[in-house]
Amino acid sequence: MTGKNKYSYRAKISEAKIRQIVRLFAVDLDASQIAQLTNLKPNTVNRCLAALRERIARFCEAESPVKGEVEVDESYFGARRVRGIRGRGARGKTIVFGLFKRNGHVYTEIVPDCSKTTLQGIIRGRVALESVIHSDGWRGYDALVDLGYQKHFRVNHGDNEFATAHSHINGIESFWAYAKTRLARFRGMCKHTFCFHLKECEFRFNHREQNIYKLILKMLRNSPLC
């Protein structure tokens, strides 16, 4: 198959099998189900899915929202909160920062903390200055105006405020709910693997109105699996 398979440079399985794997992946079957339906070894399917998720992550990085009405927020994934351990970034959690362009796409990034330096560094690199930013009241979003973002609206969740006449962050929060529900089925994963599963959630959410099967095949034709 070397040099002839348009979906993979060094494929050990046929184009037809890759299309079958992608079709089953697109409808969100897991590796065990795909292995059973394709009559392939689980290790072969797992390697293929890992490579697919890597391609998807690259694709998502190039689709970052950059301007317009942009919601920003952080969320925490992983083990349940330990009793007595409170606050943002509580022990055992992976912190994810998200940008959501209204009527557009979400972008996510794993971050080490929720400091102003970390969050505003990502905002500055990903969001155009003319954008309207919506956030909660976390101090990490203080002084965005000083960075050149002249329109910044906030909701104060600490006062049980979830929307104002000018602002809400319902879009990014709907993504958090979707991602956590979907990832719960994997019952834990290492941080390296989590990153690619998170980007898969991002991809599925952003393209939920499209034919994901055809989109992935087009992606692989442009950038075949190694």
mmCIF file of N, CA and C in Angstrom, residues 23-110:
data_model
loop_
_atom_site.group_PDB
_atom_site.id
_atom_site.type_symbol
_atom_site.label_atom_id
_atom_site.label_comp_id
_atom_site.label_asym_id
_atom_site.label_seq_id
_atom_site.Cartn_x
_atom_site.Cartn_y
_atom_site.Cartn_z
ATOM 1 N N ARG A 23 -15.731 6.396 9.199
ATOM 2 C CA ARG A 23 -17.199 6.458 9.242
ATOM 3 C C ARG A 23 -17.719 6.089 10.637
ATOM 4 N N LEU A 24 -17.137 5.056 11.233
ATOM 5 C CA LEU A 24 -17.570 4.628 12.570
ATOM 6 C C LEU A 24 -17.120 5.619 13.639
ATOM 7 N N PHE A 25 -15.926 6.179 13.474
ATOM 8 C CA PHE A 25 -15.432 7.219 14.374
ATOM 9 C C PHE A 25 -16.340 8.447 14.314
ATOM 10 N N ALA A 26 -16.799 8.791 13.122
ATOM 11 C CA ALA A 26 -17.641 9.977 12.933
ATOM 12 C C ALA A 26 -18.958 9.875 13.686
ATOM 13 N N VAL A 27 -19.474 8.655 13.833
ATOM 14 C CA VAL A 27 -20.721 8.485 14.593
ATOM 15 C C VAL A 27 -20.439 8.211 16.060
ATOM 16 N N ASP A 28 -19.166 8.382 16.456
ATOM 17 C CA ASP A 28 -18.733 8.379 17.858
ATOM 18 C C ASP A 28 -18.750 7.004 18.522
ATOM 19 N N LEU A 29 -18.420 5.963 17.755
ATOM 20 C CA LEU A 29 -18.221 4.656 18.368
ATOM 21 C C LEU A 29 -16.830 4.611 18.992
ATOM 22 N N ASP A 30 -16.658 3.780 20.020
ATOM 23 C CA ASP A 30 -15.338 3.704 20.654
ATOM 24 C C ASP A 30 -14.456 2.668 19.943
ATOM 25 N N ALA A 31 -13.215 2.585 20.376
ATOM 26 C CA ALA A 31 -12.245 1.725 19.696
ATOM 27 C C ALA A 31 -12.662 0.254 19.711
ATOM 28 N N SER A 32 -13.206 -0.214 20.821
ATOM 29 C CA SER A 32 -13.628 -1.625 20.905
ATOM 30 C C SER A 32 -14.738 -1.924 19.918
ATOM 31 N N GLN A 33 -15.704 -1.021 19.826
ATOM 32 C CA GLN A 33 -16.815 -1.217 18.886
ATOM 33 C C GLN A 33 -16.317 -1.181 17.445
ATOM 34 N N ILE A 34 -15.401 -0.253 17.156
ATOM 35 C CA ILE A 34 -14.873 -0.148 15.796
ATOM 36 C C ILE A 34 -14.069 -1.397 15.432
ATOM 37 N N ALA A 35 -13.264 -1.902 16.360
ATOM 38 C CA ALA A 35 -12.482 -3.118 16.100
ATOM 39 C C ALA A 35 -13.396 -4.296 15.787
ATOM 40 N N GLN A 36 -14.478 -4.401 16.540
ATOM 41 C CA GLN A 36 -15.412 -5.512 16.334
ATOM 42 C C GLN A 36 -16.088 -5.416 14.975
ATOM 43 N N LEU A 37 -16.503 -4.216 14.584
ATOM 44 C CA LEU A 37 -17.246 -4.038 13.333
ATOM 45 C C LEU A 37 -16.347 -4.099 12.102
ATOM 46 N N THR A 38 -15.063 -3.791 12.261
ATOM 47 C CA THR A 38 -14.142 -3.807 11.120
ATOM 48 C C THR A 38 -13.314 -5.084 11.031
ATOM 49 N N ASN A 39 -13.409 -5.921 12.052
ATOM 50 C CA ASN A 39 -12.596 -7.143 12.131
ATOM 51 C C ASN A 39 -11.099 -6.840 12.142
ATOM 52 N N LEU A 40 -10.745 -5.716 12.749
ATOM 53 C CA LEU A 40 -9.346 -5.346 12.919
ATOM 54 C C LEU A 40 -8.930 -5.541 14.366
ATOM 55 N N LYS A 41 -7.629 -5.690 14.601
ATOM 56 C CA LYS A 41 -7.134 -5.838 15.964
ATOM 57 C C LYS A 41 -7.320 -4.525 16.724
ATOM 58 N N PRO A 42 -7.659 -4.597 18.014
ATOM 59 C CA PRO A 42 -7.842 -3.380 18.814
ATOM 60 C C PRO A 42 -6.639 -2.442 18.780
ATOM 61 N N ASN A 43 -5.419 -3.015 18.804
ATOM 62 C CA ASN A 43 -4.224 -2.165 18.758
ATOM 63 C C ASN A 43 -4.128 -1.384 17.450
ATOM 64 N N THR A 44 -4.530 -2.020 16.360
ATOM 65 C CA THR A 44 -4.510 -1.348 15.054
ATOM 66 C C THR A 44 -5.495 -0.182 15.046
ATOM 67 N N VAL A 45 -6.679 -0.423 15.572
ATOM 68 C CA VAL A 45 -7.702 0.634 15.627
ATOM 69 C C VAL A 45 -7.262 1.757 16.553
ATOM 70 N N ASN A 46 -6.707 1.411 17.705
ATOM 71 C CA ASN A 46 -6.255 2.437 18.651
ATOM 72 C C ASN A 46 -5.172 3.323 18.033
ATOM 73 N N ARG A 47 -4.236 2.717 17.303
ATOM 74 C CA ARG A 47 -3.195 3.514 16.653
ATOM 75 C C ARG A 47 -3.800 4.454 15.616
ATOM 76 N N CYS A 48 -4.764 3.949 14.864
ATOM 77 C CA CYS A 48 -5.410 4.763 13.834
ATOM 78 C C CYS A 48 -6.180 5.925 14.472
ATOM 79 N N LEU A 49 -6.910 5.656 15.551
ATOM 80 C CA LEU A 49 -7.683 6.708 16.216
ATOM 81 C C LEU A 49 -6.771 7.751 16.844
ATOM 82 N N ALA A 50 -5.643 7.302 17.399
ATOM 83 C CA ALA A 50 -4.691 8.258 17.977
ATOM 84 C C ALA A 50 -4.156 9.198 16.894
ATOM 85 N N ALA A 51 -3.849 8.642 15.724
ATOM 86 C CA ALA A 51 -3.351 9.462 14.618
ATOM 87 C C ALA A 51 -4.433 10.406 14.106
ATOM 88 N N LEU A 52 -5.669 9.926 14.057
ATOM 89 C CA LEU A 52 -6.781 10.784 13.642
ATOM 90 C C LEU A 52 -6.947 11.962 14.595
ATOM 91 N N ARG A 53 -6.866 11.684 15.897
ATOM 92 C CA ARG A 53 -7.042 12.762 16.879
ATOM 93 C C ARG A 53 -5.906 13.782 16.789
ATOM 94 N N GLU A 54 -4.717 13.308 16.458
ATOM 95 C CA GLU A 54 -3.613 14.251 16.292
ATOM 96 C C GLU A 54 -3.879 15.180 15.112
ATOM 97 N N ARG A 55 -4.385 14.643 13.993
ATOM 98 C CA ARG A 55 -4.719 15.464 12.832
ATOM 99 C C ARG A 55 -5.831 16.457 13.181
ATOM 100 N N ILE A 56 -6.811 15.981 13.925
ATOM 101 C CA ILE A 56 -7.923 16.845 14.319
ATOM 102 C C ILE A 56 -7.427 18.001 15.193
ATOM 103 N N ALA A 57 -6.492 17.701 16.116
ATOM 104 C CA ALA A 57 -5.946 18.743 16.987
ATOM 105 C C ALA A 57 -5.249 19.815 16.157
ATOM 106 N N ARG A 58 -4.481 19.405 15.158
ATOM 107 C CA ARG A 58 -3.812 20.377 14.285
ATOM 108 C C ARG A 58 -4.829 21.230 13.544
ATOM 109 N N PHE A 59 -5.875 20.592 13.064
ATOM 110 C CA PHE A 59 -6.933 21.283 12.330
ATOM 111 C C PHE A 59 -7.585 22.339 13.226
ATOM 112 N N CYS A 60 -7.853 21.979 14.478
ATOM 113 C CA CYS A 60 -8.497 22.907 15.412
ATOM 114 C C CYS A 60 -7.604 24.109 15.716
ATOM 115 N N GLU A 61 -6.301 23.878 15.821
ATOM 116 C CA GLU A 61 -5.382 24.976 16.123
ATOM 117 C C GLU A 61 -5.427 26.053 15.046
ATOM 118 N N ALA A 62 -5.728 25.648 13.822
ATOM 119 C CA ALA A 62 -5.779 26.607 12.715
ATOM 120 C C ALA A 62 -7.132 27.297 12.608
ATOM 121 N N GLU A 63 -8.097 26.896 13.442
ATOM 122 C CA GLU A 63 -9.450 27.442 13.351
ATOM 123 C C GLU A 63 -9.810 28.366 14.508
ATOM 124 N N SER A 64 -8.836 28.864 15.222
ATOM 125 C CA SER A 64 -9.096 29.672 16.409
ATOM 126 C C SER A 64 -9.970 30.877 16.098
ATOM 127 N N PRO A 65 -10.989 31.153 16.938
ATOM 128 C CA PRO A 65 -11.781 32.383 16.765
ATOM 129 C C PRO A 65 -10.911 33.597 17.035
ATOM 130 N N VAL A 66 -11.086 34.637 16.259
ATOM 131 C CA VAL A 66 -10.186 35.783 16.406
ATOM 132 C C VAL A 66 -10.875 37.119 16.618
ATOM 133 N N LYS A 67 -12.124 37.264 16.221
ATOM 134 C CA LYS A 67 -12.761 38.560 16.409
ATOM 135 C C LYS A 67 -14.271 38.406 16.440
ATOM 136 N N GLY A 68 -14.941 39.474 16.850
ATOM 137 C CA GLY A 68 -16.387 39.462 16.986
ATOM 138 C C GLY A 68 -16.779 39.466 18.447
ATOM 139 N N GLU A 69 -17.923 38.839 18.755
ATOM 140 C CA GLU A 69 -18.381 38.692 20.139
ATOM 141 C C GLU A 69 -17.760 37.413 20.684
ATOM 142 N N VAL A 70 -16.839 37.542 21.629
ATOM 143 C CA VAL A 70 -16.055 36.400 22.105
ATOM 144 C C VAL A 70 -16.257 36.201 23.602
ATOM 145 N N GLU A 71 -16.693 35.002 23.980
ATOM 146 C CA GLU A 71 -16.837 34.640 25.388
ATOM 147 C C GLU A 71 -15.565 33.935 25.849
ATOM 148 N N VAL A 72 -15.091 34.248 27.055
ATOM 149 C CA VAL A 72 -13.901 33.605 27.621
ATOM 150 C C VAL A 72 -14.250 33.006 28.973
ATOM 151 N N ASP A 73 -13.672 31.852 29.263
ATOM 152 C CA ASP A 73 -13.977 31.180 30.533
ATOM 153 C C ASP A 73 -12.966 30.061 30.746
ATOM 154 N N GLU A 74 -12.850 29.601 31.995
ATOM 155 C CA GLU A 74 -12.029 28.431 32.305
ATOM 156 C C GLU A 74 -12.925 27.365 32.920
ATOM 157 N N SER A 75 -12.476 26.115 32.792
ATOM 158 C CA SER A 75 -13.205 25.019 33.415
ATOM 159 C C SER A 75 -12.202 23.981 33.893
ATOM 160 N N TYR A 76 -12.676 23.040 34.713
ATOM 161 C CA TYR A 76 -11.801 22.092 35.391
ATOM 162 C C TYR A 76 -12.266 20.673 35.111
ATOM 163 N N PHE A 77 -11.339 19.863 34.623
ATOM 164 C CA PHE A 77 -11.637 18.488 34.231
ATOM 165 C C PHE A 77 -10.810 17.534 35.081
ATOM 166 N N GLY A 78 -11.385 16.374 35.360
ATOM 167 C CA GLY A 78 -10.627 15.361 36.075
ATOM 168 C C GLY A 78 -11.354 14.856 37.290
ATOM 169 N N ALA A 79 -10.564 14.441 38.292
ATOM 170 C CA ALA A 79 -11.119 13.840 39.502
ATOM 171 C C ALA A 79 -12.074 14.799 40.185
ATOM 172 N N ARG A 80 -13.012 14.228 40.934
ATOM 173 C CA ARG A 80 -13.926 15.058 41.694
ATOM 174 C C ARG A 80 -13.158 15.884 42.709
ATOM 175 N N ARG A 81 -13.735 17.035 43.013
ATOM 176 C CA ARG A 81 -13.093 17.927 43.969
ATOM 177 C C ARG A 81 -12.867 17.221 45.308
ATOM 178 N N VAL A 82 -11.663 17.339 45.833
ATOM 179 C CA VAL A 82 -11.335 16.733 47.118
ATOM 180 C C VAL A 82 -11.979 17.551 48.237
ATOM 181 N N ARG A 83 -12.603 16.862 49.173
ATOM 182 C CA ARG A 83 -13.277 17.558 50.261
ATOM 183 C C ARG A 83 -12.276 18.432 51.031
ATOM 184 N N GLY A 84 -12.648 19.692 51.221
ATOM 185 C CA GLY A 84 -11.792 20.622 51.940
ATOM 186 C C GLY A 84 -10.827 21.375 51.051
ATOM 187 N N ILE A 85 -10.718 20.969 49.770
ATOM 188 C CA ILE A 85 -9.839 21.667 48.815
ATOM 189 C C ILE A 85 -10.737 22.497 47.910
ATOM 190 N N ARG A 86 -10.631 23.812 48.026
ATOM 191 C CA ARG A 86 -11.511 24.695 47.272
ATOM 192 C C ARG A 86 -10.704 25.655 46.408
ATOM 193 N N GLY A 87 -11.444 26.405 45.578
ATOM 194 C CA GLY A 87 -10.817 27.446 44.770
ATOM 195 C C GLY A 87 -10.504 26.989 43.369
ATOM 196 N N ARG A 88 -10.171 27.966 42.534
ATOM 197 C CA ARG A 88 -9.848 27.670 41.139
ATOM 198 C C ARG A 88 -8.564 26.858 41.070
ATOM 199 N N GLY A 89 -8.562 25.851 40.214
ATOM 200 C CA GLY A 89 -7.383 25.006 40.080
ATOM 201 C C GLY A 89 -7.204 24.058 41.241
ATOM 202 N N ALA A 90 -8.335 23.654 41.888
ATOM 203 C CA ALA A 90 -8.238 22.746 43.020
ATOM 204 C C ALA A 90 -7.464 21.493 42.632
ATOM 205 N N ARG A 91 -6.759 20.930 43.610
ATOM 206 C CA ARG A 91 -5.860 19.804 43.372
ATOM 207 C C ARG A 91 -6.552 18.658 42.631
ATOM 208 N N GLY A 92 -5.837 18.055 41.682
ATOM 209 C CA GLY A 92 -6.367 16.919 40.944
ATOM 210 C C GLY A 92 -7.103 17.283 39.677
ATOM 211 N N LYS A 93 -7.259 18.563 39.403
ATOM 212 C CA LYS A 93 -7.991 18.999 38.220
ATOM 213 C C LYS A 93 -7.048 19.455 37.110
ATOM 214 N N THR A 94 -7.476 19.258 35.867
ATOM 215 C CA THR A 94 -6.792 19.836 34.721
ATOM 216 C C THR A 94 -7.552 21.092 34.334
ATOM 217 N N ILE A 95 -6.828 22.209 34.214
ATOM 218 C CA ILE A 95 -7.470 23.485 33.918
ATOM 219 C C ILE A 95 -7.480 23.700 32.410
ATOM 220 N N VAL A 96 -8.655 24.036 31.882
ATOM 221 C CA VAL A 96 -8.802 24.300 30.456
ATOM 222 C C VAL A 96 -9.378 25.701 30.275
ATOM 223 N N PHE A 97 -8.738 26.474 29.427
ATOM 224 C CA PHE A 97 -9.224 27.809 29.099
ATOM 225 C C PHE A 97 -9.903 27.749 27.738
ATOM 226 N N GLY A 98 -11.028 28.452 27.607
ATOM 227 C CA GLY A 98 -11.771 28.414 26.348
ATOM 228 C C GLY A 98 -12.165 29.779 25.839
ATOM 229 N N LEU A 99 -12.167 29.914 24.517
ATOM 230 C CA LEU A 99 -12.683 31.087 23.819
ATOM 231 C C LEU A 99 -13.832 30.621 22.940
ATOM 232 N N PHE A 100 -14.934 31.347 22.955
ATOM 233 C CA PHE A 100 -16.074 30.975 22.115
ATOM 234 C C PHE A 100 -16.523 32.184 21.317
ATOM 235 N N LYS A 101 -16.380 32.095 20.015
ATOM 236 C CA LYS A 101 -16.876 33.156 19.142
ATOM 237 C C LYS A 101 -18.350 32.909 18.889
ATOM 238 N N ARG A 102 -19.193 33.823 19.322
ATOM 239 C CA ARG A 102 -20.633 33.622 19.176
ATOM 240 C C ARG A 102 -21.006 33.394 17.721
ATOM 241 N N ASN A 103 -21.902 32.419 17.522
ATOM 242 C CA ASN A 103 -22.307 31.989 16.183
ATOM 243 C C ASN A 103 -21.113 31.448 15.387
ATOM 244 N N GLY A 104 -20.098 30.959 16.132
ATOM 245 C CA GLY A 104 -18.913 30.433 15.466
ATOM 246 C C GLY A 104 -18.343 29.248 16.213
ATOM 247 N N HIS A 105 -17.034 29.242 16.387
ATOM 248 C CA HIS A 105 -16.331 28.082 16.929
ATOM 249 C C HIS A 105 -15.768 28.341 18.317
ATOM 250 N N VAL A 106 -15.536 27.246 19.015
ATOM 251 C CA VAL A 106 -14.854 27.293 20.307
ATOM 252 C C VAL A 106 -13.385 26.934 20.105
ATOM 253 N N TYR A 107 -12.518 27.474 20.946
ATOM 254 C CA TYR A 107 -11.107 27.113 20.961
ATOM 255 C C TYR A 107 -10.726 26.822 22.400
ATOM 256 N N THR A 108 -9.993 25.731 22.637
ATOM 257 C CA THR A 108 -9.608 25.362 23.995
ATOM 258 C C THR A 108 -8.100 25.189 24.108
ATOM 259 N N GLU A 109 -7.609 25.389 25.316
ATOM 260 C CA GLU A 109 -6.185 25.205 25.577
ATOM 261 C C GLU A 109 -5.983 24.824 27.040
ATOM 262 N N ILE A 110 -5.209 23.770 27.285
ATOM 263 C CA ILE A 110 -4.863 23.393 28.653
ATOM 264 C C ILE A 110 -3.876 24.421 29.195
#
